[in-house]
């Protein structure tokens, strides 16, 4: 099959998922595809454009089952789950998505749907944008924790042999809650966080309640 842009982007996604975005170079992609590096430039002008192609390809795989007539709470849930699902399949490539500003139709569609949902919930423009950023931060943070990239002060889990060395006199809370810190159901915790955000939206003082559900 003749070389094309889709093949190059797919090869970049596969490499990112194996080794991370830092491993991507035009030379490395050419080697993976067993083609000359100059042949890539007929389809992708540079690495930056390639990474943008990766971000757009990942976003295009999001399966939105969004019903514009559904209550805003249900729409928020559906959109959050759709993004989490694709992030779960392409965790490292999703980091490329959230690190880039995309202005194509593919890149703007999720943003458009999310903003429309937040406007339907009763928020004016500036607050809708703030809410969108909060949701993105939460979803990305949850993803980082799932793939094992998390701040030490918010551990995914505590190893059994570590908490045995914790001095309960110095760290009474950590010591008491060690069994809970050693376990983490990512699905359950994601649901908990989303519902918490939805409830916060519902009672936010700057939300217009008239005409909203």
XYZ file of N, CA and C in Angstrom:
639
model
N 0.849 -1.200 0.000
C 0.000 0.000 0.000
C 0.883 1.249 0.000
N 0.580 2.218 -0.867
C 1.391 3.439 -0.912
C 1.346 4.189 0.419
N 2.452 4.823 0.742
C 2.538 5.591 1.981
C 1.537 6.740 1.954
N 0.869 6.975 3.073
C -0.052 8.106 3.165
C -0.004 8.692 4.576
N -0.673 9.806 4.774
C -0.630 10.519 6.050
C -1.204 9.670 7.179
N -2.283 8.962 6.897
C -2.914 8.138 7.922
C -1.969 7.070 8.439
N -1.215 6.443 7.554
C -0.253 5.421 7.968
C 0.823 6.018 8.868
N 1.268 7.218 8.523
C 2.324 7.873 9.294
C 1.816 8.223 10.689
N 0.610 8.767 10.751
C 0.021 9.130 12.047
C -0.203 7.886 12.901
N -0.697 6.828 12.292
C -0.927 5.580 13.034
C 0.385 5.029 13.596
N 1.446 5.134 12.811
C 2.751 4.667 13.280
C 3.228 5.514 14.460
N 2.953 6.819 14.399
C 3.342 7.711 15.505
C 2.550 7.377 16.769
N 1.271 7.105 16.635
C 0.447 6.742 17.794
C 0.968 5.460 18.422
N 1.265 4.473 17.594
C 1.777 3.201 18.108
C 3.091 3.404 18.851
N 3.964 4.243 18.308
C 5.252 4.515 18.956
C 5.050 5.256 20.276
N 4.162 6.234 20.285
C 3.901 6.992 21.513
C 3.381 6.075 22.601
N 2.464 5.176 22.257
C 1.912 4.269 23.262
C 2.961 3.298 23.797
N 3.940 2.974 22.973
C 5.012 2.074 23.426
C 6.053 2.803 24.249
N 6.468 3.988 23.780
C 7.657 4.616 24.349
C 7.464 6.066 24.789
N 6.324 6.661 24.494
C 6.092 8.046 24.867
C 6.369 9.009 23.721
N 5.844 10.225 23.862
C 5.945 11.212 22.791
C 7.381 11.646 22.510
N 8.246 11.587 23.521
C 9.637 12.003 23.316
C 10.369 11.102 22.330
N 9.842 9.909 22.114
C 10.496 8.977 21.189
C 10.204 9.308 19.728
N 9.233 10.167 19.493
C 8.808 10.458 18.125
C 9.811 11.356 17.418
N 10.221 10.924 16.254
C 11.008 11.738 15.338
C 10.678 11.266 13.934
N 10.905 12.102 12.969
C 10.615 11.710 11.593
C 11.468 10.517 11.184
N 12.706 10.509 11.647
C 13.602 9.397 11.305
C 13.114 8.087 11.927
N 12.654 8.166 13.190
C 12.189 6.950 13.863
C 10.921 6.404 13.202
N 9.998 7.290 12.832
C 8.766 6.853 12.173
C 9.092 6.225 10.819
N 10.016 6.827 10.107
C 10.414 6.275 8.807
C 11.001 4.874 8.978
N 11.804 4.699 10.018
C 12.392 3.387 10.270
C 11.315 2.368 10.610
N 10.325 2.758 11.413
C 9.243 1.838 11.775
C 8.423 1.440 10.557
N 8.266 2.368 9.621
C 7.489 2.087 8.414
C 8.340 1.497 7.294
N 9.657 1.439 7.544
C 10.603 0.910 6.559
C 10.542 1.687 5.238
N 10.577 3.012 5.380
C 10.600 3.889 4.213
C 11.695 4.927 4.422
N 12.030 5.637 3.387
C 13.005 6.703 3.502
C 12.413 7.893 4.253
N 13.225 8.546 5.071
C 12.708 9.628 5.893
C 12.166 10.769 5.045
N 12.777 11.029 3.890
C 12.319 12.133 3.054
C 10.928 11.880 2.497
N 10.546 10.616 2.384
C 9.221 10.312 1.843
C 8.115 10.752 2.793
N 8.429 10.867 4.106
C 7.424 11.323 5.060
C 7.021 12.769 4.800
N 7.973 13.578 4.354
C 7.715 15.004 4.192
C 6.753 15.304 3.056
N 6.466 14.328 2.225
C 5.446 14.508 1.193
C 4.039 14.522 1.794
N 3.936 14.041 3.041
C 2.622 13.925 3.683
C 2.530 14.711 4.989
N 3.657 14.854 5.692
C 3.689 15.576 6.976
C 4.906 16.496 6.958
N 4.719 17.806 7.074
C 5.845 18.723 6.901
C 6.899 18.672 7.996
N 6.508 18.314 9.248
C 7.466 18.310 10.349
C 6.879 17.561 11.537
N 7.683 17.467 12.597
C 7.247 16.724 13.785
C 6.050 17.390 14.459
N 6.035 18.718 14.504
C 4.919 19.412 15.137
C 3.610 19.078 14.434
N 3.640 19.079 13.112
C 2.437 18.737 12.348
C 2.049 17.281 12.574
N 3.042 16.430 12.742
C 2.762 15.016 13.001
C 2.057 14.846 14.342
N 2.533 15.546 15.363
C 1.896 15.446 16.677
C 0.488 16.034 16.666
N 0.292 17.071 15.869
C -1.064 17.597 15.718
C -1.959 16.558 15.054
N -1.389 15.835 14.087
C -2.135 14.761 13.450
C -2.487 13.662 14.425
N -1.569 13.359 15.338
C -1.832 12.367 16.389
C -2.997 12.825 17.261
N -2.949 14.078 17.698
C -4.004 14.609 18.564
C -5.356 14.567 17.875
N -5.393 14.955 16.615
C -6.661 14.960 15.892
C -7.170 13.541 15.664
N -6.265 12.622 15.395
C -6.670 11.228 15.167
C -7.271 10.630 16.430
N -6.669 10.919 17.563
C -7.193 10.395 18.828
C -8.558 10.999 19.124
N -8.693 12.299 18.944
C -9.978 12.951 19.188
C -11.064 12.418 18.263
N -10.687 12.102 17.036
C -11.685 11.611 16.065
C -12.227 10.246 16.456
N -11.525 9.546 17.344
C -11.969 8.225 17.778
C -12.960 8.283 18.941
N -13.183 9.470 19.487
C -14.145 9.605 20.580
C -15.545 9.325 20.051
N -16.247 8.424 20.686
C -17.605 8.079 20.284
C -18.595 8.839 21.164
N -19.026 9.991 20.669
C -19.998 10.780 21.416
C -21.387 10.196 21.210
N -22.023 9.889 22.307
C -23.431 9.474 22.262
C -24.252 10.561 22.953
N -23.964 11.773 22.564
C -24.542 12.924 23.225
C -25.905 13.255 22.635
N -26.888 13.403 23.490
C -28.232 13.789 23.082
C -28.458 15.239 23.470
N -28.549 16.145 22.503
C -28.719 17.571 22.833
C -29.978 17.845 23.644
N -30.956 16.955 23.580
C -32.203 17.166 24.311
C -32.177 16.560 25.720
N -31.101 15.863 26.053
C -31.009 15.238 27.374
C -30.699 16.288 28.431
N -31.023 16.018 29.700
C -30.653 16.944 30.780
C -29.145 17.160 30.802
N -28.736 18.352 31.208
C -27.317 18.686 31.142
C -26.467 17.752 31.986
N -27.018 17.265 33.111
C -26.250 16.339 33.943
C -25.879 15.075 33.165
N -26.844 14.537 32.424
C -26.580 13.334 31.629
C -25.583 13.616 30.523
N -25.666 14.803 29.940
C -24.744 15.162 28.861
C -23.312 15.275 29.395
N -23.164 15.875 30.571
C -21.836 15.968 31.188
C -21.270 14.577 31.415
N -22.079 13.683 31.960
C -21.624 12.309 32.206
C -21.192 11.632 30.905
N -22.034 11.742 29.875
C -21.733 11.087 28.600
C -20.433 11.607 27.996
N -20.249 12.914 28.030
C -19.049 13.496 27.441
C -17.795 13.125 28.234
N -17.905 13.138 29.552
C -16.757 12.769 30.386
C -16.370 11.318 30.153
N -17.356 10.444 30.065
C -17.066 9.027 29.846
C -16.494 8.777 28.448
N -16.981 9.527 27.473
C -16.469 9.355 26.117
C -14.988 9.715 26.050
N -14.628 10.823 26.715
C -13.220 11.228 26.708
C -12.376 10.254 27.518
N -12.888 9.801 28.646
C -12.134 8.867 29.471
C -11.904 7.551 28.734
N -12.910 7.114 27.984
C -12.776 5.850 27.266
C -11.651 5.905 26.247
N -11.594 6.994 25.481
C -10.535 7.092 24.481
C -9.189 7.296 25.167
N -9.188 8.021 26.296
C -7.949 8.224 27.042
C -7.441 6.910 27.617
N -8.376 6.043 27.981
C -7.991 4.749 28.526
C -7.341 3.883 27.447
N -7.835 3.998 26.218
C -7.261 3.223 25.114
C -5.927 3.797 24.636
N -5.801 5.114 24.683
C -4.584 5.780 24.194
C -4.064 6.740 25.269
N -3.617 6.228 26.407
C -3.240 7.116 27.523
C -2.103 8.073 27.195
N -1.063 7.569 26.552
C 0.071 8.457 26.267
C -0.253 9.429 25.137
N -0.985 8.976 24.146
C -1.371 9.873 23.057
C -2.348 10.934 23.536
N -3.145 10.619 24.540
C -4.065 11.603 25.099
C -3.297 12.753 25.728
N -2.120 12.468 26.272
C -1.298 13.545 26.808
C -0.870 14.499 25.692
N -0.701 13.974 24.485
C -0.401 14.831 23.331
C -1.612 15.699 23.020
N -2.804 15.117 23.106
C -4.031 15.855 22.839
C -4.141 17.074 23.750
N -3.984 16.857 25.054
C -4.213 17.945 26.013
C -3.064 18.951 26.044
N -1.964 18.642 25.387
C -0.823 19.567 25.389
C -0.802 20.460 24.153
N -1.801 20.314 23.260
C -1.770 21.063 22.012
C -3.069 21.840 21.819
N -2.945 22.987 21.166
C -4.102 23.793 20.808
C -4.513 23.424 19.385
N -5.658 22.779 19.251
C -6.126 22.338 17.935
C -7.243 23.255 17.450
N -7.151 23.663 16.186
C -8.127 24.588 15.635
C -8.909 23.973 14.476
N -8.708 22.685 14.245
C -9.454 22.018 13.187
C -10.851 21.660 13.687
N -11.706 21.229 12.764
C -13.061 20.820 13.151
C -13.010 19.661 14.134
N -12.077 18.730 13.902
C -11.950 17.576 14.792
C -11.563 18.013 16.194
N -10.641 18.950 16.286
C -10.175 19.399 17.586
C -11.185 20.254 18.332
N -12.003 20.989 17.583
C -12.945 21.909 18.217
C -14.280 21.261 18.566
N -14.604 20.123 17.939
C -15.910 19.514 18.181
C -16.154 19.157 19.646
N -15.213 18.479 20.342
C -15.452 18.176 21.763
C -15.613 19.440 22.610
N -14.846 20.478 22.274
C -14.934 21.741 23.002
C -16.302 22.382 22.774
N -16.756 22.373 21.530
C -18.063 22.935 21.202
C -19.176 22.224 21.961
N -19.128 20.908 22.004
C -20.184 20.152 22.686
C -20.163 20.405 24.190
N -18.975 20.440 24.753
C -18.873 20.667 26.194
C -19.367 22.060 26.562
N -18.985 23.068 25.782
C -19.418 24.427 26.080
C -20.927 24.574 25.912
N -21.479 23.932 24.883
C -22.927 23.982 24.688
C -23.649 23.362 25.878
N -23.104 22.275 26.405
C -23.707 21.619 27.564
C -23.660 22.522 28.778
N -22.519 23.158 29.009
C -22.379 24.026 30.179
C -23.230 25.286 30.043
N -23.393 25.782 28.819
C -24.301 26.917 28.621
C -25.738 26.499 28.897
N -26.100 25.270 28.491
C -27.456 24.791 28.744
C -27.692 24.554 30.230
N -26.608 24.366 30.978
C -26.726 24.202 32.429
C -26.971 25.528 33.130
N -26.803 26.638 32.390
C -27.125 27.937 32.957
C -25.953 28.852 33.208
N -24.797 28.559 32.590
C -23.619 29.396 32.815
C -23.385 30.348 31.649
N -22.996 31.567 31.978
C -22.591 32.524 30.956
C -21.224 32.127 30.409
N -20.795 32.828 29.374
C -19.592 32.438 28.645
C -18.353 32.209 29.483
N -17.964 33.210 30.291
C -16.721 33.110 31.051
C -16.769 31.945 32.041
N -17.912 31.778 32.702
C -18.026 30.690 33.673
C -18.091 29.332 32.989
N -18.703 29.266 31.821
C -18.743 28.004 31.064
C -17.326 27.569 30.704
N -16.497 28.528 30.305
C -15.104 28.211 29.964
C -14.348 27.740 31.203
N -14.583 28.396 32.339
C -13.920 27.973 33.577
C -14.327 26.544 33.945
N -15.614 26.261 33.836
C -16.100 24.917 34.156
C -15.481 23.874 33.225
N -15.386 24.219 31.942
C -14.768 23.299 30.986
C -13.337 22.984 31.402
N -12.587 23.994 31.780
C -11.191 23.782 32.176
C -11.088 22.942 33.438
N -12.040 23.123 34.350
C -12.040 22.312 35.575
C -12.274 20.842 35.233
N -13.229 20.578 34.346
C -13.510 19.202 33.958
C -12.313 18.571 33.252
N -11.683 19.318 32.362
C -10.510 18.793 31.655
C -9.404 18.468 32.647
N -9.180 19.383 33.605
C -8.137 19.158 34.607
C -8.430 17.895 35.409
N -9.684 17.710 35.777
C -10.042 16.523 36.560
C -9.856 15.242 35.749
N -10.332 15.235 34.510
C -10.241 14.022 33.691
C -8.788 13.677 33.403
N -7.996 14.686 33.059
C -6.579 14.435 32.775
C -5.862 13.983 34.035
N -6.163 14.612 35.177
C -5.539 14.193 36.430
C -5.886 12.756 36.780
N -7.130 12.369 36.546
C -7.536 10.987 36.803
C -6.784 10.023 35.902
N -6.613 10.431 34.646
C -5.880 9.583 33.707
C -4.431 9.412 34.141
N -3.792 10.500 34.560
C -2.404 10.423 35.011
C -2.270 9.455 36.182
N -3.235 9.496 37.082
C -3.196 8.589 38.225
C -3.364 7.137 37.776
N -4.235 6.917 36.803
C -4.469 5.553 36.313
C -3.223 4.953 35.682
N -2.484 5.768 34.937
C -1.303 5.238 34.256
C -0.059 5.318 35.123
N -0.249 5.746 36.392
C 0.860 5.691 37.339
C 1.694 6.936 37.424
N 1.219 8.056 36.836
C 1.936 9.321 36.945
C 1.134 10.207 37.871
N 1.545 10.331 39.119
C 0.755 11.052 40.105
C 1.665 11.676 41.153
N 1.287 12.828 41.698
C 2.098 13.433 42.759
C 2.206 12.502 43.963
N 3.303 12.599 44.670
C 3.499 11.728 45.826
C 2.495 12.016 46.929
N 1.917 13.232 46.953
C 0.962 13.547 48.010
C -0.445 13.030 47.677
N -0.616 12.452 46.476
C -1.919 11.870 46.118
C -1.688 10.481 45.557
N -1.235 9.552 46.379
C -0.813 8.251 45.884
C -1.943 7.438 45.284
N -1.621 6.745 44.181
C -2.577 5.823 43.594
C -2.849 4.696 44.566
N -1.810 4.210 45.182
C -1.949 3.206 46.236
C -0.670 3.200 47.054
N -0.745 2.682 48.226
C 0.429 2.588 49.096
C 0.859 1.128 49.160
N 2.135 0.896 48.945
C 2.632 -0.472 49.014
C 2.540 -1.000 50.438
N 2.247 -2.273 50.540
C 2.021 -2.885 51.857
C 3.240 -2.757 52.752
N 4.434 -2.867 52.180
C 5.625 -2.845 53.006
C 6.037 -1.427 53.405
N 5.443 -0.409 52.723
C 5.803 0.968 53.034
C 5.097 1.432 54.303
N 3.789 1.165 54.396
C 3.052 1.692 55.541
C 3.453 1.037 56.845
N 4.152 -0.085 56.783
C 4.633 -0.710 58.008
C 5.696 0.144 58.693
N 6.379 0.990 57.917
C 7.424 1.849 58.462
C 6.899 3.207 58.909
N 5.598 3.450 58.718
C 5.019 4.740 59.088
C 4.834 4.811 60.601
N 5.332 5.880 61.178
C 5.197 6.097 62.616
C 3.802 6.659 62.887
N 2.918 5.905 63.566
C 1.557 6.383 63.818
C 1.502 7.619 64.703
N 2.547 7.848 65.474
C 2.569 9.044 66.309
C 2.773 10.302 65.463
N 3.568 10.171 64.415
C 3.827 11.303 63.530
C 2.757 11.438 62.447
N 2.251 10.296 61.969
C 1.300 10.298 60.861
C 0.066 9.474 61.232
N -0.722 9.954 62.172
C -1.862 9.161 62.639
C -2.898 8.901 61.554
N -3.136 9.873 60.683
C -4.144 9.688 59.632
C -3.669 8.685 58.583
N -2.420 8.837 58.153
C -1.865 7.903 57.170
C -1.853 6.497 57.737
N -1.474 6.375 58.982
C -1.413 5.057 59.609
C -2.801 4.420 59.702
N -3.779 5.207 60.137
C -5.136 4.675 60.297
C -5.772 4.302 58.962
N -5.510 5.112 57.937
C -6.164 4.918 56.641
C -5.313 4.145 55.647
N -4.213 3.566 56.110
C -3.303 2.827 55.229
C -4.015 1.759 54.409
N -4.936 0.973 54.981
C -5.623 -0.043 54.165
C -6.380 0.569 52.976
N -6.955 1.751 53.178
C -7.668 2.416 52.082
C -6.701 3.018 51.071
N -5.562 3.516 51.546
C -4.563 4.079 50.647
C -3.914 3.011 49.773
N -3.990 1.758 50.221
C -3.374 0.675 49.453
C -4.259 0.193 48.310
N -5.478 0.680 48.226
C -6.373 0.212 47.171
C -6.936 1.396 46.406
N -7.268 1.169 45.135
C -7.821 2.244 44.312
C -8.608 1.628 43.164
N -9.915 1.832 43.171
C -10.765 1.424 42.063
C -10.925 2.639 41.153
N -10.205 2.645 40.027
C -10.174 3.826 39.175
C -11.557 4.188 38.639
N -12.313 3.186 38.250
C -13.656 3.449 37.727
C -14.539 4.095 38.792
N -14.521 3.530 39.975
C -15.341 4.048 41.072
C -14.928 5.465 41.453
N -13.628 5.713 41.506
C -13.165 7.037 41.902
C -13.438 8.078 40.819
N -13.371 7.664 39.550
C -13.712 8.583 38.468
C -15.176 8.984 38.572
N -16.045 8.001 38.801
C -17.474 8.276 38.943
C -17.726 9.215 40.128
N -17.046 8.965 41.223
C -17.208 9.800 42.415
C -16.858 11.250 42.102
N -15.740 11.451 41.413
C -15.296 12.808 41.103
C -16.224 13.528 40.145
N -16.679 12.826 39.116
C -17.587 13.437 38.146
C -18.889 13.852 38.826
N -19.420 12.956 39.648
C -20.664 13.293 40.337
C -20.472 14.466 41.293
N -19.306 14.540 41.903
C -19.009 15.663 42.799
C -18.995 16.979 42.019
N -18.376 16.971 40.843
C -18.337 18.171 40.009
C -19.733 18.556 39.535
N -20.518 17.565 39.149
C -21.879 17.846 38.697
C -22.700 18.480 39.809
N -22.558 17.949 41.008
C -23.300 18.513 42.139
C -22.832 19.940 42.434
N -21.541 20.173 42.288
C -21.020 21.529 42.513
C -21.582 22.493 41.469
N -21.691 22.047 40.232
C -22.270 22.877 39.182
C -23.722 23.206 39.503
N -24.442 22.185 39.945
C -25.881 22.343 40.177
C -26.194 23.410 41.219
N -25.310 23.595 42.182
C -25.587 24.548 43.258
C -24.723 25.807 43.169
N -23.990 25.951 42.072
C -23.113 27.115 41.942
C -23.954 28.395 41.911
N -23.585 29.399 42.708
C -24.405 30.615 42.802
C -24.486 31.413 41.506
N -23.543 31.226 40.587
C -23.567 32.010 39.351
C -24.285 31.283 38.218
N -24.841 30.135 38.544
C -25.593 29.394 37.539
C -27.033 29.924 37.487
N -27.499 30.210 36.287
C -28.892 30.611 36.107
C -29.753 29.370 36.111
N -30.675 29.271 37.043
C -31.472 28.058 37.151
C -32.726 28.066 36.291
N -33.181 29.238 35.922
C -34.404 29.309 35.147
C -34.194 28.664 33.779
N -35.055 27.718 33.431
C -34.971 27.070 32.136
C -33.934 25.973 32.064
N -33.277 25.631 33.201
C -32.285 24.569 33.206
C -32.791 23.414 34.047
N -32.180 22.240 33.792
C -32.600 21.018 34.507
C -31.511 20.594 35.465
